[in-house]
mmCIF file of C-alpha atoms and ligand atoms in Angstrom:
data_model
loop_
_atom_site.group_PDB
_atom_site.id
_atom_site.type_symbol
_atom_site.label_atom_id
_atom_site.label_comp_id
_atom_site.label_asym_id
_atom_site.label_seq_id
_atom_site.Cartn_x
_atom_site.Cartn_y
_atom_site.Cartn_z
ATOM 1 C CA MET A 1276 88.992 14.823 107.912
ATOM 2 C CA ARG A 1277 90.365 17.257 105.386
ATOM 3 C CA LEU A 1278 88.108 17.056 102.328
ATOM 4 C CA LEU A 1279 88.834 18.310 98.804
ATOM 5 C CA ILE A 1280 85.952 18.591 96.343
ATOM 6 C CA ASP A 1281 86.252 19.077 92.610
ATOM 7 C CA MET A 1282 83.839 21.413 90.793
ATOM 8 C CA ASP A 1283 83.050 20.412 87.180
ATOM 9 C CA GLY A 1284 81.145 17.140 86.969
ATOM 10 C CA VAL A 1285 80.862 17.019 90.775
ATOM 11 C CA ILE A 1286 79.122 20.168 92.007
ATOM 12 C CA ALA A 1287 78.640 21.988 88.662
ATOM 13 C CA ASP A 1288 76.898 20.163 85.821
ATOM 14 C CA PHE A 1289 79.457 20.639 83.039
ATOM 15 C CA GLU A 1290 78.326 17.670 80.946
ATOM 16 C CA GLY A 1291 74.594 18.277 81.241
ATOM 17 C CA ASP A 1292 74.864 21.899 80.312
ATOM 18 C CA PHE A 1293 77.353 21.250 77.530
ATOM 19 C CA LEU A 1294 74.876 18.834 75.958
ATOM 20 C CA ARG A 1295 71.976 21.243 76.371
ATOM 21 C CA ARG A 1296 73.944 24.027 74.665
ATOM 22 C CA TRP A 1297 75.263 21.696 71.979
ATOM 23 C CA LYS A 1298 71.768 20.612 70.974
ATOM 24 C CA GLU A 1299 70.556 24.219 71.057
ATOM 25 C CA THR A 1300 73.483 25.581 68.993
ATOM 26 C CA HIS A 1301 73.903 22.675 66.561
ATOM 27 C CA PRO A 1302 70.512 20.941 66.335
ATOM 28 C CA GLU A 1303 71.437 19.443 62.972
ATOM 29 C CA LYS A 1304 74.607 17.767 64.265
ATOM 30 C CA THR A 1305 74.867 14.464 66.070
ATOM 31 C CA HIS A 1306 75.052 14.475 69.878
ATOM 32 C CA ILE A 1307 76.131 11.996 72.512
ATOM 33 C CA PRO A 1308 73.568 11.345 75.261
ATOM 34 C CA LEU A 1309 75.013 11.636 78.788
ATOM 35 C CA GLU A 1310 74.601 7.931 79.520
ATOM 36 C CA ASN A 1311 76.723 7.112 76.445
ATOM 37 C CA ARG A 1312 79.579 9.426 77.326
ATOM 38 C CA LYS A 1313 82.889 7.619 77.494
ATOM 39 C CA GLY A 1314 86.280 9.043 78.321
ATOM 40 C CA PHE A 1315 86.840 12.161 80.390
ATOM 41 C CA TYR A 1316 87.091 14.742 77.615
ATOM 42 C CA VAL A 1317 83.861 15.468 75.769
ATOM 43 C CA ARG A 1318 85.823 16.871 72.796
ATOM 44 C CA GLU A 1319 87.545 13.507 72.257
ATOM 45 C CA GLN A 1320 84.299 11.586 71.902
ATOM 46 C CA TYR A 1321 82.695 13.932 69.390
ATOM 47 C CA PRO A 1322 83.694 13.551 65.732
ATOM 48 C CA GLN A 1323 87.033 15.198 65.001
ATOM 49 C CA GLU A 1324 85.461 17.672 62.568
ATOM 50 C CA PHE A 1325 83.317 19.083 65.400
ATOM 51 C CA SER A 1326 86.245 19.672 67.750
ATOM 52 C CA GLU A 1327 86.283 23.425 67.232
ATOM 53 C CA PHE A 1328 82.516 23.728 67.754
ATOM 54 C CA VAL A 1329 82.699 21.646 70.917
ATOM 55 C CA GLN A 1330 85.402 23.858 72.408
ATOM 56 C CA GLU A 1331 83.558 27.003 71.353
ATOM 57 C CA ILE A 1332 80.746 26.010 73.709
ATOM 58 C CA TYR A 1333 82.780 25.658 76.897
ATOM 59 C CA HIS A 1334 85.104 28.544 76.083
ATOM 60 C CA SER A 1335 82.250 30.958 75.522
ATOM 61 C CA PRO A 1336 81.709 33.762 78.058
ATOM 62 C CA GLY A 1337 79.167 32.759 80.694
ATOM 63 C CA PHE A 1338 79.483 29.000 80.254
ATOM 64 C CA TYR A 1339 81.139 28.295 83.610
ATOM 65 C CA GLN A 1340 79.280 30.937 85.555
ATOM 66 C CA ASN A 1341 75.908 29.649 84.390
ATOM 67 C CA LEU A 1342 76.459 25.938 84.942
ATOM 68 C CA PRO A 1343 73.583 24.552 87.011
ATOM 69 C CA PRO A 1344 74.590 22.901 90.276
ATOM 70 C CA MET A 1345 74.516 19.105 90.257
ATOM 71 C CA PRO A 1346 71.294 17.889 91.916
ATOM 72 C CA GLY A 1347 71.776 17.742 95.682
ATOM 73 C CA ALA A 1348 75.274 19.264 95.590
ATOM 74 C CA ILE A 1349 74.592 22.615 97.246
ATOM 75 C CA GLU A 1350 72.583 21.049 100.071
ATOM 76 C CA ALA A 1351 75.296 18.428 100.597
ATOM 77 C CA LEU A 1352 78.068 21.050 100.677
ATOM 78 C CA LYS A 1353 76.241 23.070 103.288
ATOM 79 C CA GLU A 1354 75.831 19.991 105.459
ATOM 80 C CA ILE A 1355 79.461 19.012 104.942
ATOM 81 C CA LYS A 1356 80.589 22.474 106.006
ATOM 82 C CA ASN A 1357 78.675 22.070 109.252
ATOM 83 C CA SER A 1358 80.295 18.710 109.966
ATOM 84 C CA LEU A 1359 83.896 19.240 108.912
ATOM 85 C CA ASN A 1360 86.375 21.979 109.733
ATOM 86 C CA HIS A 1361 88.496 21.643 106.642
ATOM 87 C CA VAL A 1362 86.692 21.537 103.296
ATOM 88 C CA PHE A 1363 88.143 22.971 100.103
ATOM 89 C CA LEU A 1364 86.984 23.220 96.510
ATOM 90 C CA CYS A 1365 89.873 21.917 94.436
ATOM 91 C CA THR A 1366 89.465 22.696 90.758
ATOM 92 C CA SER A 1367 91.601 22.892 87.636
ATOM 93 C CA PRO A 1368 91.205 25.825 85.272
ATOM 94 C CA MET A 1369 90.645 25.169 81.596
ATOM 95 C CA LEU A 1370 93.787 25.841 79.573
ATOM 96 C CA PRO A 1371 94.990 27.465 77.457
ATOM 97 C CA LYS A 1372 91.845 29.619 77.297
ATOM 98 C CA TYR A 1373 91.466 30.360 80.991
ATOM 99 C CA GLU A 1374 90.166 33.925 80.837
ATOM 100 C CA ASN A 1375 86.457 33.157 81.281
ATOM 101 C CA CYS A 1376 86.802 29.957 83.252
ATOM 102 C CA VAL A 1377 88.948 31.241 86.132
ATOM 103 C CA LEU A 1378 86.890 34.325 86.945
ATOM 104 C CA GLU A 1379 83.578 32.569 86.364
ATOM 105 C CA LYS A 1380 84.404 29.686 88.712
ATOM 106 C CA PHE A 1381 84.877 32.234 91.500
ATOM 107 C CA HIS A 1382 81.606 33.958 90.601
ATOM 108 C CA TRP A 1383 79.836 30.590 90.566
ATOM 109 C CA VAL A 1384 81.040 29.701 94.039
ATOM 110 C CA TYR A 1385 80.124 33.128 95.380
ATOM 111 C CA GLU A 1386 76.633 32.970 93.870
ATOM 112 C CA HIS A 1387 75.782 29.428 94.936
ATOM 113 C CA LEU A 1388 77.719 29.053 98.179
ATOM 114 C CA GLY A 1389 78.843 32.474 99.403
ATOM 115 C CA THR A 1390 82.036 34.139 100.578
ATOM 116 C CA ASP A 1391 83.047 31.402 103.027
ATOM 117 C CA TRP A 1392 83.500 28.998 100.182
ATOM 118 C CA VAL A 1393 85.240 31.501 97.919
ATOM 119 C CA ASN A 1394 87.909 31.659 100.633
ATOM 120 C CA ASN A 1395 88.386 27.910 100.267
ATOM 121 C CA ILE A 1396 88.928 27.619 96.519
ATOM 122 C CA ILE A 1397 92.146 25.922 95.467
ATOM 123 C CA LEU A 1398 92.828 26.450 91.785
ATOM 124 C CA THR A 1399 95.538 24.145 90.496
ATOM 125 C CA ARG A 1400 96.470 22.073 87.486
ATOM 126 C CA ASP A 1401 98.233 19.598 89.786
ATOM 127 C CA LYS A 1402 95.933 18.271 92.507
ATOM 128 C CA THR A 1403 98.555 15.809 93.712
ATOM 129 C CA VAL A 1404 100.439 18.638 95.457
ATOM 130 C CA VAL A 1405 97.398 19.471 97.593
ATOM 131 C CA LYS A 1406 97.177 17.941 101.072
ATOM 132 C CA GLY A 1407 93.977 16.207 102.055
ATOM 133 C CA ASP A 1408 92.446 12.964 103.246
ATOM 134 C CA VAL A 1409 89.870 12.570 100.502
ATOM 135 C CA LEU A 1410 89.470 14.134 97.049
ATOM 136 C CA ILE A 1411 86.036 13.760 95.468
ATOM 137 C CA ASP A 1412 86.583 14.015 91.725
ATOM 138 C CA ASP A 1413 84.931 12.716 88.545
ATOM 139 C CA LYS A 1414 88.201 12.509 86.593
ATOM 140 C CA PRO A 1415 89.081 8.847 86.061
ATOM 141 C CA ASP A 1416 92.762 9.120 86.905
ATOM 142 C CA ILE A 1417 94.501 12.063 88.466
ATOM 143 C CA LYS A 1418 98.197 12.390 87.833
ATOM 144 C CA GLY A 1419 100.750 14.977 88.854
ATOM 145 C CA SER A 1420 104.177 15.591 90.293
ATOM 146 C CA CYS A 1421 103.538 13.963 93.711
ATOM 147 C CA ILE A 1422 102.162 10.739 95.066
ATOM 148 C CA PRO A 1423 98.877 12.068 96.437
ATOM 149 C CA GLU A 1424 98.162 11.939 100.155
ATOM 150 C CA TRP A 1425 94.442 11.822 99.546
ATOM 151 C CA GLU A 1426 92.209 8.935 98.635
ATOM 152 C CA HIS A 1427 90.538 9.568 95.292
ATOM 153 C CA VAL A 1428 86.843 8.900 95.791
ATOM 154 C CA ILE A 1429 85.270 8.991 92.340
ATOM 155 C CA TYR A 1430 82.165 11.037 91.784
ATOM 156 C CA ASP A 1431 80.160 8.564 89.745
ATOM 157 C CA GLN A 1432 79.582 9.547 86.114
ATOM 158 C CA PRO A 1433 78.941 7.419 82.999
ATOM 159 C CA TYR A 1434 82.362 8.374 81.579
ATOM 160 C CA ASN A 1435 84.338 7.079 84.566
ATOM 161 C CA ARG A 1436 82.608 3.730 85.119
ATOM 162 C CA ASN A 1437 85.518 1.913 83.454
ATOM 163 C CA ILE A 1438 87.570 2.651 86.584
ATOM 164 C CA THR A 1439 87.395 -0.007 89.244
ATOM 165 C CA GLY A 1440 89.019 -0.087 92.646
ATOM 166 C CA ASN A 1441 88.138 3.423 93.828
ATOM 167 C CA ARG A 1442 85.260 4.075 96.160
ATOM 168 C CA ARG A 1443 82.412 5.921 94.433
ATOM 169 C CA LEU A 1444 80.097 8.603 95.615
ATOM 170 C CA THR A 1445 77.110 10.642 94.496
ATOM 171 C CA TRP A 1446 75.187 13.365 96.325
ATOM 172 C CA ASP A 1447 72.638 10.668 97.190
ATOM 173 C CA ASN A 1448 75.004 8.450 99.182
ATOM 174 C CA TRP A 1449 77.789 10.778 100.337
ATOM 175 C CA LYS A 1450 77.005 10.425 104.051
ATOM 176 C CA GLU A 1451 77.450 6.656 103.994
ATOM 177 C CA VAL A 1452 80.563 6.779 101.804
ATOM 178 C CA LEU A 1453 82.285 9.507 103.837
ATOM 179 C CA ASN A 1454 80.884 8.217 107.108
ATOM 180 C CA ILE A 1455 79.530 11.648 108.043
ATOM 181 C CA GLN A 1456 76.314 11.952 110.063
HETATM 182 MG MG1 MG B 2058 85.722 17.427 87.368
#
């Protein structure tokens, strides 16, 4: 099996750390608890007048590099690497402000997983062009210029539970879902 694994919301806790920083930076402003998050883009659920403040958080230097791993993700990735020959991290850079995000994603992978995994980073805005059997991704629907070869297995998050029909996975049940021992 050739496995593609997304980063934000799957192995790096984008939403959890965004919320933590939001509450720390803007304690007087309203916040949306993780379990109430709807829709993929956090900026779209916050009031329009906060849009700039929301983006300031995830565009700030150090945001991506310091994201905590999702619980169980690092252990699962290490086990997956031992079981499968072809595993890639398949991640989309934030645009248009990519300058922190791109470099920091590489640093993050190096720090948490090591050089082997840095060699297997695929950075693309169009995941449909990437070959694979399975893509694990929290994004509700993934569109691009090709009909994807991979099956989109959704990494379960409150904001993608409106999607039905895809198989779902978390780092608690990945072995059963992927049928890996
Ligand atoms: Mg993601």
